[in-house]
mmCIF file of C-alpha atoms and ligand atoms in Angstrom:
data_model
loop_
_atom_site.group_PDB
_atom_site.id
_atom_site.type_symbol
_atom_site.label_atom_id
_atom_site.label_comp_id
_atom_site.label_asym_id
_atom_site.label_seq_id
_atom_site.Cartn_x
_atom_site.Cartn_y
_atom_site.Cartn_z
ATOM 1 C CA MET I 1 -188.922 50.317 1.199
ATOM 2 C CA ILE I 2 -192.450 49.377 0.439
ATOM 3 C CA ASP I 3 -194.243 51.274 -2.273
ATOM 4 C CA ASN I 4 -197.539 52.255 -0.770
ATOM 5 C CA VAL I 5 -199.522 52.446 -3.948
ATOM 6 C CA ILE I 6 -201.333 49.509 -5.471
ATOM 7 C CA GLN I 7 -200.231 49.327 -9.058
ATOM 8 C CA GLU I 8 -203.443 48.663 -10.903
ATOM 9 C CA GLN I 9 -202.826 47.654 -14.456
ATOM 10 C CA ARG I 10 -206.199 46.847 -15.834
ATOM 11 C CA SER I 11 -205.343 47.388 -19.466
ATOM 12 C CA ALA I 12 -204.580 44.473 -21.783
ATOM 13 C CA VAL I 13 -204.296 40.969 -20.362
ATOM 14 C CA ARG I 14 -200.697 39.785 -20.530
ATOM 15 C CA GLU I 15 -199.404 36.287 -20.045
ATOM 16 C CA ALA I 16 -196.751 35.503 -17.413
ATOM 17 C CA PRO I 17 -194.072 32.945 -18.304
ATOM 18 C CA PRO I 18 -195.178 29.490 -17.077
ATOM 19 C CA THR I 19 -193.920 28.523 -13.623
ATOM 20 C CA GLU I 20 -191.294 25.916 -14.379
ATOM 21 C CA GLY I 21 -191.386 22.939 -12.088
ATOM 22 C CA ASN I 22 -193.121 24.761 -9.250
ATOM 23 C CA ARG I 23 -195.905 22.885 -7.463
ATOM 24 C CA TYR I 24 -199.005 24.219 -5.773
ATOM 25 C CA LYS I 25 -201.183 22.311 -3.324
ATOM 26 C CA LEU I 26 -204.338 23.364 -1.522
ATOM 27 C CA PHE I 27 -205.789 21.432 1.418
ATOM 28 C CA GLN I 28 -209.040 21.911 3.284
ATOM 29 C CA ARG I 29 -207.697 20.756 6.588
ATOM 30 C CA GLU I 30 -207.090 21.983 10.113
ATOM 31 C CA ALA I 31 -203.558 23.406 10.520
ATOM 32 C CA ALA I 32 -202.290 21.083 13.291
ATOM 33 C CA SER I 33 -203.513 18.034 11.412
ATOM 34 C CA LEU I 34 -202.210 19.265 8.022
ATOM 35 C CA THR I 35 -198.743 20.118 9.318
ATOM 36 C CA HIS I 36 -198.561 16.766 11.099
ATOM 37 C CA HIS I 37 -199.578 15.011 7.877
ATOM 38 C CA LEU I 38 -196.964 16.895 5.801
ATOM 39 C CA ILE I 39 -194.044 15.887 8.004
ATOM 40 C CA ALA I 40 -193.917 12.424 6.396
ATOM 41 C CA ASP I 41 -193.493 13.757 2.836
ATOM 42 C CA TYR I 42 -191.861 17.146 3.433
ATOM 43 C CA PRO I 43 -189.459 16.852 6.382
ATOM 44 C CA GLU I 44 -187.109 19.858 6.418
ATOM 45 C CA ALA I 45 -188.326 20.899 2.952
ATOM 46 C CA PHE I 46 -189.857 24.359 3.456
ATOM 47 C CA GLN I 47 -187.758 27.515 3.115
ATOM 48 C CA LEU I 48 -190.510 29.715 4.564
ATOM 49 C CA ILE I 49 -193.621 29.012 6.568
ATOM 50 C CA TYR I 50 -195.970 31.925 7.075
ATOM 51 C CA LEU I 51 -198.661 31.570 9.750
ATOM 52 C CA ASP I 52 -201.555 33.998 9.971
ATOM 53 C CA PRO I 53 -203.811 32.323 12.527
ATOM 54 C CA PRO I 54 -206.994 33.775 14.007
ATOM 55 C CA TYR I 55 -205.900 36.468 16.465
ATOM 56 C CA ASN I 56 -207.934 35.059 19.372
ATOM 57 C CA THR I 57 -209.650 38.367 20.103
ATOM 58 C CA ARG I 58 -213.258 38.927 21.135
ATOM 59 C CA ARG I 59 -213.788 41.440 18.394
ATOM 60 C CA SER I 60 -216.782 40.564 16.237
ATOM 61 C CA ARG I 61 -218.402 43.772 15.145
ATOM 62 C CA GLY I 62 -219.589 45.063 11.802
ATOM 63 C CA SER I 63 -218.549 42.881 8.909
ATOM 64 C CA ARG I 64 -216.905 40.472 11.352
ATOM 65 C CA LYS I 65 -220.193 39.752 13.230
ATOM 66 C CA HIS I 66 -220.286 36.133 12.130
ATOM 67 C CA TYR I 67 -216.587 35.568 12.352
ATOM 68 C CA ARG I 68 -215.230 33.805 15.440
ATOM 69 C CA ASP I 69 -211.506 34.068 15.866
ATOM 70 C CA ARG I 70 -211.422 32.982 19.512
ATOM 71 C CA SER I 71 -210.698 29.485 20.723
ATOM 72 C CA ALA I 72 -210.248 28.079 24.231
ATOM 73 C CA ARG I 73 -207.507 25.834 22.824
ATOM 74 C CA TRP I 74 -205.709 28.605 20.897
ATOM 75 C CA SER I 75 -202.350 28.299 22.672
ATOM 76 C CA GLU I 76 -202.377 24.532 22.565
ATOM 77 C CA GLN I 77 -203.153 24.471 18.825
ATOM 78 C CA LEU I 78 -200.562 27.095 18.004
ATOM 79 C CA HIS I 79 -197.963 25.206 19.982
ATOM 80 C CA GLU I 80 -198.708 22.089 17.981
ATOM 81 C CA VAL I 81 -198.599 23.917 14.631
ATOM 82 C CA VAL I 82 -195.368 25.761 15.472
ATOM 83 C CA SER I 83 -193.745 22.488 16.637
ATOM 84 C CA ASN I 84 -194.715 20.787 13.374
ATOM 85 C CA THR I 85 -193.521 23.821 11.451
ATOM 86 C CA TYR I 86 -190.091 23.440 13.016
ATOM 87 C CA LYS I 87 -189.876 19.903 11.617
ATOM 88 C CA LEU I 88 -191.027 21.063 8.171
ATOM 89 C CA LEU I 89 -188.475 23.874 7.830
ATOM 90 C CA ARG I 90 -185.125 23.478 6.140
ATOM 91 C CA ARG I 91 -182.086 24.240 8.243
ATOM 92 C CA GLN I 92 -181.784 27.660 6.527
ATOM 93 C CA GLY I 93 -185.552 28.200 6.731
ATOM 94 C CA PHE I 94 -187.651 30.982 8.256
ATOM 95 C CA LEU I 95 -190.932 31.176 10.146
ATOM 96 C CA ALA I 96 -192.981 34.381 9.873
ATOM 97 C CA LEU I 97 -196.154 34.932 11.879
ATOM 98 C CA SER I 98 -198.799 37.647 11.811
ATOM 99 C CA ILE I 99 -200.543 38.536 15.056
ATOM 100 C CA ASN I 100 -202.008 41.539 16.846
ATOM 101 C CA GLN I 101 -201.173 42.694 20.341
ATOM 102 C CA MET I 102 -203.707 40.443 22.124
ATOM 103 C CA GLU I 103 -201.672 37.254 21.733
ATOM 104 C CA LEU I 104 -198.332 38.749 20.680
ATOM 105 C CA PHE I 105 -196.440 37.899 23.854
ATOM 106 C CA ASN I 106 -198.097 34.521 24.229
ATOM 107 C CA LEU I 107 -197.237 33.622 20.631
ATOM 108 C CA LYS I 108 -193.662 34.780 21.093
ATOM 109 C CA HIS I 109 -193.388 32.604 24.186
ATOM 110 C CA ILE I 110 -194.732 29.601 22.248
ATOM 111 C CA CYS I 111 -192.233 30.158 19.412
ATOM 112 C CA ASP I 112 -189.359 30.765 21.828
ATOM 113 C CA THR I 113 -190.145 27.437 23.452
ATOM 114 C CA VAL I 114 -190.051 25.592 20.124
ATOM 115 C CA PHE I 115 -187.302 27.460 18.199
ATOM 116 C CA GLY I 116 -185.268 28.775 21.140
ATOM 117 C CA SER I 117 -185.266 32.486 21.933
ATOM 118 C CA GLU I 118 -181.870 32.831 20.225
ATOM 119 C CA CYS I 119 -183.585 32.043 16.917
ATOM 120 C CA PHE I 120 -186.023 34.947 17.263
ATOM 121 C CA ILE I 121 -184.988 37.455 14.588
ATOM 122 C CA GLY I 122 -187.250 40.366 15.296
ATOM 123 C CA LEU I 123 -190.586 42.053 15.701
ATOM 124 C CA PHE I 124 -191.837 43.991 12.687
ATOM 125 C CA PRO I 125 -194.717 46.351 13.486
ATOM 126 C CA VAL I 126 -197.018 46.574 10.483
ATOM 127 C CA LYS I 127 -198.997 49.796 10.272
ATOM 128 C CA ILE I 128 -202.426 49.000 8.854
ATOM 129 C CA ARG I 129 -204.588 51.960 9.921
ATOM 130 C CA HIS I 130 -204.266 55.714 9.575
ATOM 131 C CA SER I 131 -203.820 57.421 12.943
ATOM 132 C CA GLU I 132 -206.519 59.964 12.135
ATOM 133 C CA ARG I 133 -209.202 57.564 10.842
ATOM 134 C CA GLN I 134 -210.694 56.535 14.151
ATOM 135 C CA LEU I 135 -213.785 54.404 13.629
ATOM 136 C CA MET I 136 -214.056 52.610 17.006
ATOM 137 C CA ILE I 137 -214.868 55.639 19.147
ATOM 138 C CA ASN I 138 -215.724 53.530 22.216
ATOM 139 C CA ALA I 139 -212.252 51.994 22.388
ATOM 140 C CA THR I 140 -209.720 53.259 24.917
ATOM 141 C CA TYR I 141 -207.205 54.083 22.208
ATOM 142 C CA HIS I 142 -206.806 53.762 18.453
ATOM 143 C CA ASP I 143 -204.654 50.730 17.628
ATOM 144 C CA VAL I 144 -202.956 51.154 14.243
ATOM 145 C CA TYR I 145 -200.510 48.236 14.293
ATOM 146 C CA GLU I 146 -200.363 44.536 13.766
ATOM 147 C CA TYR I 147 -197.130 42.609 14.167
ATOM 148 C CA LEU I 148 -194.955 40.271 12.237
ATOM 149 C CA LEU I 149 -192.631 37.928 14.112
ATOM 150 C CA PHE I 150 -189.651 36.335 12.399
ATOM 151 C CA TYR I 151 -187.796 33.204 13.507
ATOM 152 C CA ARG I 152 -185.025 31.241 11.837
ATOM 153 C CA LYS I 153 -184.208 27.614 12.413
ATOM 154 C CA ASP I 154 -180.468 28.247 12.528
ATOM 155 C CA LYS I 155 -179.347 31.363 14.342
ATOM 156 C CA GLN I 156 -176.624 32.011 11.730
ATOM 157 C CA THR I 157 -179.081 32.359 8.836
ATOM 158 C CA ARG I 158 -179.434 35.883 7.432
ATOM 159 C CA PHE I 159 -182.202 37.426 5.374
ATOM 160 C CA TYR I 160 -181.567 37.719 1.657
ATOM 161 C CA THR I 161 -180.480 41.280 0.965
ATOM 162 C CA ASP I 162 -179.787 43.476 -1.990
ATOM 163 C CA GLN I 163 -176.214 44.617 -2.337
ATOM 164 C CA LYS I 164 -175.400 48.306 -2.565
ATOM 165 C CA HIS I 165 -172.599 48.733 -5.069
ATOM 166 C CA PRO I 166 -169.490 50.629 -3.999
ATOM 167 C CA ARG I 167 -168.845 54.138 -5.333
ATOM 168 C CA LEU I 168 -166.360 53.432 -8.088
ATOM 169 C CA GLU I 169 -164.840 56.913 -8.128
ATOM 170 C CA LYS I 170 -162.779 55.979 -5.062
ATOM 171 C CA PHE I 171 -161.181 52.938 -6.711
ATOM 172 C CA ASP I 172 -158.260 54.624 -8.422
ATOM 173 C CA HIS I 173 -155.100 52.831 -7.214
ATOM 174 C CA ARG I 174 -153.208 50.029 -8.914
ATOM 175 C CA ILE I 175 -150.303 48.098 -7.451
ATOM 176 C CA GLU I 176 -147.447 46.878 -9.603
ATOM 177 C CA THR I 177 -144.786 44.565 -8.188
ATOM 178 C CA LEU I 178 -141.344 44.619 -9.832
ATOM 179 C CA THR I 179 -139.922 41.400 -8.408
ATOM 180 C CA ASP I 180 -141.248 37.892 -8.094
ATOM 181 C CA GLN I 181 -138.868 37.211 -5.249
ATOM 182 C CA PRO I 182 -140.129 39.330 -2.368
ATOM 183 C CA GLU I 183 -139.030 38.547 1.136
ATOM 184 C CA ARG I 184 -141.421 36.040 2.715
ATOM 185 C CA ARG I 185 -142.080 35.809 6.418
ATOM 186 C CA ILE I 186 -144.567 33.961 8.581
ATOM 187 C CA ILE I 187 -146.485 36.453 10.706
ATOM 188 C CA GLN I 188 -149.289 35.168 12.909
ATOM 189 C CA GLY I 189 -149.396 31.949 10.871
ATOM 190 C CA LYS I 190 -149.710 33.836 7.556
ATOM 191 C CA GLU I 191 -147.051 33.826 4.859
ATOM 192 C CA VAL I 192 -146.710 37.526 4.045
ATOM 193 C CA GLU I 193 -144.733 38.976 1.119
ATOM 194 C CA ILE I 194 -142.646 42.083 1.773
ATOM 195 C CA TYR I 195 -141.643 44.391 -1.103
ATOM 196 C CA ARG I 196 -138.945 46.947 -0.373
ATOM 197 C CA PRO I 197 -138.716 50.445 -1.938
ATOM 198 C CA GLY I 198 -137.811 50.012 -5.629
ATOM 199 C CA GLN I 199 -139.532 46.613 -5.748
ATOM 200 C CA TYR I 200 -143.020 48.039 -6.276
ATOM 201 C CA LYS I 201 -144.955 50.962 -7.698
ATOM 202 C CA ILE I 202 -148.332 52.329 -6.689
ATOM 203 C CA HIS I 203 -150.120 54.006 -9.579
ATOM 204 C CA ARG I 204 -152.959 56.533 -9.402
ATOM 205 C CA GLU I 205 -155.317 55.915 -12.344
ATOM 206 C CA ALA I 206 -158.804 56.580 -13.586
ATOM 207 C CA PRO I 207 -161.333 54.843 -11.287
ATOM 208 C CA ALA I 208 -162.237 51.310 -12.384
ATOM 209 C CA ALA I 209 -163.723 48.158 -10.884
ATOM 210 C CA HIS I 210 -160.375 46.329 -11.097
ATOM 211 C CA ASN I 211 -158.576 49.049 -9.146
ATOM 212 C CA LEU I 212 -158.186 49.443 -5.401
ATOM 213 C CA ARG I 213 -159.339 51.977 -2.855
ATOM 214 C CA ARG I 214 -156.715 53.392 -0.524
ATOM 215 C CA TYR I 215 -157.476 53.774 3.183
ATOM 216 C CA ILE I 216 -155.260 55.609 5.670
ATOM 217 C CA ILE I 217 -155.078 53.524 8.841
ATOM 218 C CA ALA I 218 -155.991 56.150 11.421
ATOM 219 C CA GLY I 219 -158.670 56.686 14.060
ATOM 220 C CA LYS I 220 -161.115 53.782 14.303
ATOM 221 C CA LEU I 221 -159.505 51.989 11.366
ATOM 222 C CA ALA I 222 -156.396 51.608 13.513
ATOM 223 C CA THR I 223 -158.169 50.368 16.636
ATOM 224 C CA ALA I 224 -161.494 48.787 15.714
ATOM 225 C CA ASN I 225 -160.791 47.078 12.413
ATOM 226 C CA TRP I 226 -159.038 43.748 11.859
ATOM 227 C CA SER I 227 -156.786 45.045 9.111
ATOM 228 C CA GLY I 228 -155.956 48.163 11.105
ATOM 229 C CA GLU I 229 -155.145 46.201 14.237
ATOM 230 C CA PHE I 230 -153.033 43.724 12.270
ATOM 231 C CA PHE I 231 -151.105 46.574 10.694
ATOM 232 C CA GLU I 232 -150.429 48.343 13.999
ATOM 233 C CA SER I 233 -149.368 45.159 15.802
ATOM 234 C CA TYR I 234 -147.350 43.321 13.153
ATOM 235 C CA LEU I 235 -146.614 45.410 10.041
ATOM 236 C CA ARG I 236 -145.672 48.829 11.413
ATOM 237 C CA PRO I 237 -142.661 47.322 13.234
ATOM 238 C CA LEU I 238 -141.321 45.915 9.926
ATOM 239 C CA GLY I 239 -140.075 49.373 8.949
ATOM 240 C CA ASP I 240 -140.870 52.303 6.670
ATOM 241 C CA ASN I 241 -142.100 52.386 3.088
ATOM 242 C CA LEU I 242 -142.729 48.688 2.569
ATOM 243 C CA LEU I 243 -145.478 47.096 0.507
ATOM 244 C CA VAL I 244 -146.835 44.005 2.276
ATOM 245 C CA ARG I 245 -149.195 41.402 0.921
ATOM 246 C CA VAL I 246 -151.113 39.559 3.667
ATOM 247 C CA PRO I 247 -153.167 36.499 2.708
ATOM 248 C CA GLY I 248 -156.416 35.446 4.384
ATOM 249 C CA LEU I 249 -156.708 38.440 6.662
ATOM 250 C CA GLU I 250 -160.294 39.435 6.022
ATOM 251 C CA ASN I 251 -162.884 38.279 3.589
ATOM 252 C CA GLU I 252 -161.320 40.534 0.978
ATOM 253 C CA GLY I 253 -162.506 38.665 -2.079
ATOM 254 C CA LEU I 254 -158.991 38.706 -3.561
ATOM 255 C CA GLY I 255 -157.801 36.248 -0.909
ATOM 256 C CA TYR I 256 -155.206 38.749 0.303
ATOM 257 C CA ARG I 257 -154.883 42.412 1.262
ATOM 258 C CA TRP I 258 -152.183 44.952 0.357
ATOM 259 C CA PHE I 259 -150.652 47.278 2.972
ATOM 260 C CA GLN I 260 -148.095 50.030 2.720
ATOM 261 C CA THR I 261 -146.208 50.910 5.854
ATOM 262 C CA GLN I 262 -145.578 54.441 7.172
ATOM 263 C CA THR I 263 -143.095 56.826 5.554
ATOM 264 C CA ALA I 264 -141.026 59.788 6.764
ATOM 265 C CA LYS I 265 -143.849 62.100 5.638
ATOM 266 C CA ARG I 266 -146.836 59.942 6.579
ATOM 267 C CA SER I 267 -146.922 58.421 10.046
ATOM 268 C CA SER I 268 -150.011 56.287 9.360
ATOM 269 C CA GLY I 269 -150.060 53.061 7.432
ATOM 270 C CA VAL I 270 -152.257 52.417 4.430
ATOM 271 C CA TYR I 271 -154.294 49.466 3.199
ATOM 272 C CA PHE I 272 -156.052 48.831 -0.079
ATOM 273 C CA GLN I 273 -159.503 47.389 -0.648
ATOM 274 C CA SER I 274 -160.893 45.785 -3.794
ATOM 275 C CA THR I 275 -164.407 46.380 -5.118
ATOM 276 C CA LEU I 276 -165.171 42.702 -4.449
ATOM 277 C CA THR I 277 -165.999 43.347 -0.807
ATOM 278 C CA ALA I 278 -166.616 47.064 -0.868
ATOM 279 C CA GLY I 279 -170.397 46.792 -1.418
ATOM 280 C CA ARG I 280 -172.685 46.758 1.567
ATOM 281 C CA PRO I 281 -175.852 44.772 2.145
ATOM 282 C CA VAL I 282 -179.047 46.804 2.219
ATOM 283 C CA LEU I 283 -180.664 45.385 5.334
ATOM 284 C CA PRO I 284 -184.419 44.786 5.409
ATOM 285 C CA THR I 285 -186.227 47.272 7.608
ATOM 286 C CA ASN I 286 -189.063 46.690 10.058
ATOM 287 C CA ASP I 287 -190.691 49.968 9.080
ATOM 288 C CA LEU I 288 -193.728 48.579 7.274
ATOM 289 C CA ASP I 289 -196.625 50.834 6.394
ATOM 290 C CA PHE I 290 -199.668 49.538 4.505
ATOM 291 C CA THR I 291 -202.122 52.241 5.470
ATOM 292 C CA GLU I 292 -202.602 53.285 1.841
ATOM 293 C CA ILE I 293 -203.188 49.735 0.679
ATOM 294 C CA VAL I 294 -205.537 48.336 3.316
ATOM 295 C CA PRO I 295 -208.596 50.423 2.291
ATOM 296 C CA ASN I 296 -208.330 48.939 -1.215
ATOM 297 C CA ILE I 297 -207.401 45.458 -0.170
ATOM 298 C CA TYR I 298 -210.785 44.041 -1.182
ATOM 299 C CA LYS I 299 -209.675 44.530 -4.812
ATOM 300 C CA GLU I 300 -206.602 42.321 -4.483
ATOM 301 C CA GLY I 301 -207.084 38.939 -6.117
ATOM 302 C CA GLY I 302 -209.793 40.278 -8.434
ATOM 303 C CA ALA I 303 -213.595 40.122 -8.160
ATOM 304 C CA GLY I 304 -215.120 37.995 -5.375
ATOM 305 C CA ILE I 305 -212.071 38.000 -3.098
ATOM 306 C CA ASP I 306 -213.448 40.420 -0.527
ATOM 307 C CA PHE I 307 -212.351 38.356 2.463
ATOM 308 C CA LYS I 308 -213.152 39.982 5.800
ATOM 309 C CA ASP I 309 -210.928 37.922 8.067
ATOM 310 C CA SER I 310 -207.723 39.955 8.182
ATOM 311 C CA LYS I 311 -206.814 39.573 4.495
ATOM 312 C CA LYS I 312 -203.183 40.530 4.094
ATOM 313 C CA PRO I 313 -201.789 42.900 1.444
ATOM 314 C CA GLU I 314 -199.934 41.041 -1.278
ATOM 315 C CA GLN I 315 -197.113 43.527 -0.821
ATOM 316 C CA LEU I 316 -196.618 42.248 2.721
ATOM 317 C CA LEU I 317 -196.194 38.717 1.382
ATOM 318 C CA GLU I 318 -193.979 39.982 -1.420
ATOM 319 C CA TYR I 319 -191.752 41.564 1.198
ATOM 320 C CA ILE I 320 -191.621 38.425 3.362
ATOM 321 C CA LEU I 321 -190.953 36.172 0.366
ATOM 322 C CA SER I 322 -188.249 38.447 -1.009
ATOM 323 C CA ILE I 323 -186.169 38.463 2.179
ATOM 324 C CA THR I 324 -186.598 34.787 3.091
ATOM 325 C CA THR I 325 -186.815 32.842 -0.184
ATOM 326 C CA ARG I 326 -185.490 32.501 -3.708
ATOM 327 C CA GLU I 327 -187.252 31.258 -6.869
ATOM 328 C CA ASN I 328 -188.390 27.622 -6.717
ATOM 329 C CA ASP I 329 -188.164 27.451 -2.909
ATOM 330 C CA LEU I 330 -191.069 25.796 -1.109
ATOM 331 C CA VAL I 331 -193.358 28.044 0.960
ATOM 332 C CA GLY I 332 -196.109 26.967 3.394
ATOM 333 C CA ASP I 333 -199.153 28.790 4.771
ATOM 334 C CA PHE I 334 -201.552 26.733 6.869
ATOM 335 C CA TYR I 335 -204.091 29.484 7.656
ATOM 336 C CA GLY I 336 -204.544 30.355 4.008
ATOM 337 C CA GLY I 337 -207.615 32.647 4.292
ATOM 338 C CA SER I 338 -208.117 34.259 0.884
ATOM 339 C CA GLY I 339 -204.934 32.712 -0.559
ATOM 340 C CA THR I 340 -202.661 35.767 -0.432
ATOM 341 C CA THR I 341 -199.512 33.705 0.140
ATOM 342 C CA LEU I 342 -200.391 31.206 -2.584
ATOM 343 C CA ALA I 343 -201.132 33.992 -5.078
ATOM 344 C CA ARG I 344 -197.848 35.775 -4.334
ATOM 345 C CA ALA I 345 -195.896 32.515 -4.449
ATOM 346 C CA ILE I 346 -197.262 31.860 -7.943
ATOM 347 C CA LYS I 347 -196.387 35.395 -9.034
ATOM 348 C CA MET I 348 -192.883 35.094 -7.580
ATOM 349 C CA LYS I 349 -192.237 31.551 -8.868
ATOM 350 C CA ARG I 350 -192.049 29.849 -5.490
ATOM 351 C CA SER I 351 -193.718 26.483 -4.856
ATOM 352 C CA CYS I 352 -196.443 26.637 -2.229
ATOM 353 C CA ILE I 353 -198.493 24.323 -0.039
ATOM 354 C CA THR I 354 -201.407 26.022 1.660
ATOM 355 C CA GLY I 355 -204.498 25.035 3.592
ATOM 356 C CA ASP I 356 -207.404 26.352 5.580
ATOM 357 C CA SER I 357 -209.967 24.571 7.734
ATOM 358 C CA GLY I 358 -212.875 26.701 6.478
ATOM 359 C CA ALA I 359 -214.972 25.840 3.426
ATOM 360 C CA GLU I 360 -215.550 29.554 2.688
ATOM 361 C CA ALA I 361 -211.814 30.251 2.590
ATOM 362 C CA ILE I 362 -211.212 27.316 0.239
ATOM 363 C CA GLU I 363 -213.962 28.610 -2.049
ATOM 364 C CA ILE I 364 -212.392 32.083 -2.097
ATOM 365 C CA ILE I 365 -208.891 30.723 -2.741
ATOM 366 C CA THR I 366 -210.239 28.655 -5.634
ATOM 367 C CA ARG I 367 -211.879 31.764 -7.098
ATOM 368 C CA ARG I 368 -208.683 33.772 -6.648
ATOM 369 C CA LEU I 369 -206.704 31.146 -8.547
ATOM 370 C CA ALA I 370 -209.274 31.165 -11.355
ATOM 371 C CA ASN I 371 -208.887 34.959 -11.524
ATOM 372 C CA LEU I 372 -205.112 34.512 -11.735
ATOM 373 C CA ARG I 373 -205.393 32.026 -14.590
ATOM 374 C CA GLU I 374 -207.757 34.300 -16.500
ATOM 375 C CA GLY I 375 -205.733 37.477 -15.990
ATOM 376 C CA LYS I 376 -208.484 38.940 -13.773
ATOM 377 C CA ASP I 377 -206.337 39.860 -10.783
ATOM 378 C CA ILE I 378 -205.535 43.566 -10.512
ATOM 379 C CA ASP I 379 -202.209 43.170 -12.345
ATOM 380 C CA GLY I 380 -204.099 41.899 -15.420
ATOM 381 C CA ILE I 381 -201.569 39.117 -16.002
ATOM 382 C CA GLN I 382 -202.541 35.508 -16.832
ATOM 383 C CA TYR I 383 -200.633 32.970 -14.768
ATOM 384 C CA ASN I 384 -200.134 29.429 -15.894
ATOM 385 C CA PHE I 385 -199.794 26.846 -13.101
ATOM 386 C CA THR I 386 -201.037 23.481 -11.951
ATOM 387 C CA LEU I 387 -202.848 23.085 -8.658
ATOM 388 C CA GLU I 388 -203.538 19.922 -6.711
ATOM 389 C CA SER I 389 -206.547 20.257 -4.385
ATOM 390 C CA TYR I 390 -207.366 18.013 -1.452
ATOM 391 C CA GLY I 391 -210.809 18.086 0.152
ATOM 392 C CA PRO I 392 -211.732 17.592 3.790
HETATM 393 C C1 LIG Q 1 -206.352 35.670 9.589
HETATM 394 S S1 LIG Q 1 -207.055 34.582 8.452
HETATM 395 C C2 LIG Q 1 -205.796 34.390 7.248
HETATM 396 C C3 LIG Q 1 -205.845 35.487 6.224
HETATM 397 C C4 LIG Q 1 -204.878 35.284 5.086
HETATM 398 N N1 LIG Q 1 -203.508 35.471 5.487
HETATM 399 C C5 LIG Q 1 -205.198 36.218 3.940
HETATM 400 O O1 LIG Q 1 -204.341 37.049 3.576
HETATM 401 O O2 LIG Q 1 -206.277 36.140 3.396
HETATM 402 C C6 LIG Q 1 -207.084 33.094 9.329
HETATM 403 C C7 LIG Q 1 -207.636 31.904 8.566
HETATM 404 O O3 LIG Q 1 -207.410 30.746 9.361
HETATM 405 C C8 LIG Q 1 -208.477 29.844 9.182
HETATM 406 N N2 LIG Q 1 -208.465 28.969 10.367
HETATM 407 C C9 LIG Q 1 -208.963 29.187 11.591
HETATM 408 N N3 LIG Q 1 -208.660 28.172 12.408
HETATM 409 C C10 LIG Q 1 -207.945 27.288 11.678
HETATM 410 C C11 LIG Q 1 -207.325 26.050 11.954
HETATM 411 N N4 LIG Q 1 -207.367 25.514 13.174
HETATM 412 N N5 LIG Q 1 -206.669 25.425 10.961
HETATM 413 C C12 LIG Q 1 -206.598 25.960 9.719
HETATM 414 N N6 LIG Q 1 -207.168 27.125 9.391
HETATM 415 C C13 LIG Q 1 -207.826 27.792 10.363
HETATM 416 C C14 LIG Q 1 -209.695 30.707 9.042
HETATM 417 O O4 LIG Q 1 -210.680 30.007 8.291
HETATM 418 C C15 LIG Q 1 -209.137 31.925 8.298
HETATM 419 O O5 LIG Q 1 -209.361 31.780 6.921
#
């Protein structure tokens, strides 16, 4: 799903189309305070909020010597931020959070308390290290995963998905009715039309999108499928060799579904499906592997964006944004770090409000945005956007 290679296109600088009407805001402010402040102006306005807080570990070795990601008030602060986040999200909105195993269960508990456990969508392990590259030889084991948690505000909301088109070669039937006065009967509250032999023809033609696919109602189709069950219970008893049009049976796209009852030669019934509902969604997967990208992550954002505090791959944000948002939606990230979410939002034409409490992070984000404007990010494209900045 995710292409593991960073596409470096350093050649000529190209200009991206200007972001129409999208707004970008950057705050130097602590997350609980910023989210509280935003509620007045942006209640239920965000389609996605991504939170990548400090992981609350004791790890501070090597390049992270000066970095402190532990806080005695971690749970309390996260609870406050997640509660504010809930108020900021639209009804169809999503919350995504990055965390490692140290606080994973605690963070899930906090989010369950605020969103309700029924609004937890899933846990996406994110592979960030190669199994064989073991640098911390004093550790008990080599941890290669971080985690992404997804919540939705409304438990009915689904991720945006691509649609897999149906295989057209199966759509080779066309139905022709020869009377406009079929018998009409009410069956299970539906007005069905019944065409007797001689009142209809079923043609076999070259496959085409306007044609229908024929299914024999047998096996699971007869017992575990609405159309199949309806046929067996209510249409089979009508008699042999009838064409029956049933409205509103399934979400067929046409508004109705055609059936043909059994014949002397064929004991099973038949139904016909249009191409309108034959495609299938390609579901997002939680198989995320960034092991090829992480070693080069210091390059993302261009020169001077070598952020040591768990900088995320832009492809991770691209993935999150693509399944939870559409163009022009509003995205929030209140632990902005090096500005990965903001940069991806600009590239994907989403509006974005981000913040970070640290002066160093704000400086890096500002540099990253300058790189974007000048076409100095690794994609070599110049982005045109307006940013409003708010100091401490
Ligand atoms: C894990 S990093 C985020 C990395 C970011 N996703 C990226 O890709 O670069 C966490 C960030 O949260 C900031 N931070 C820590 N405590 C904070 C707080 N209470 N409010 C806002 N930001 C905070 C840190 O300065 C750090 O930049």
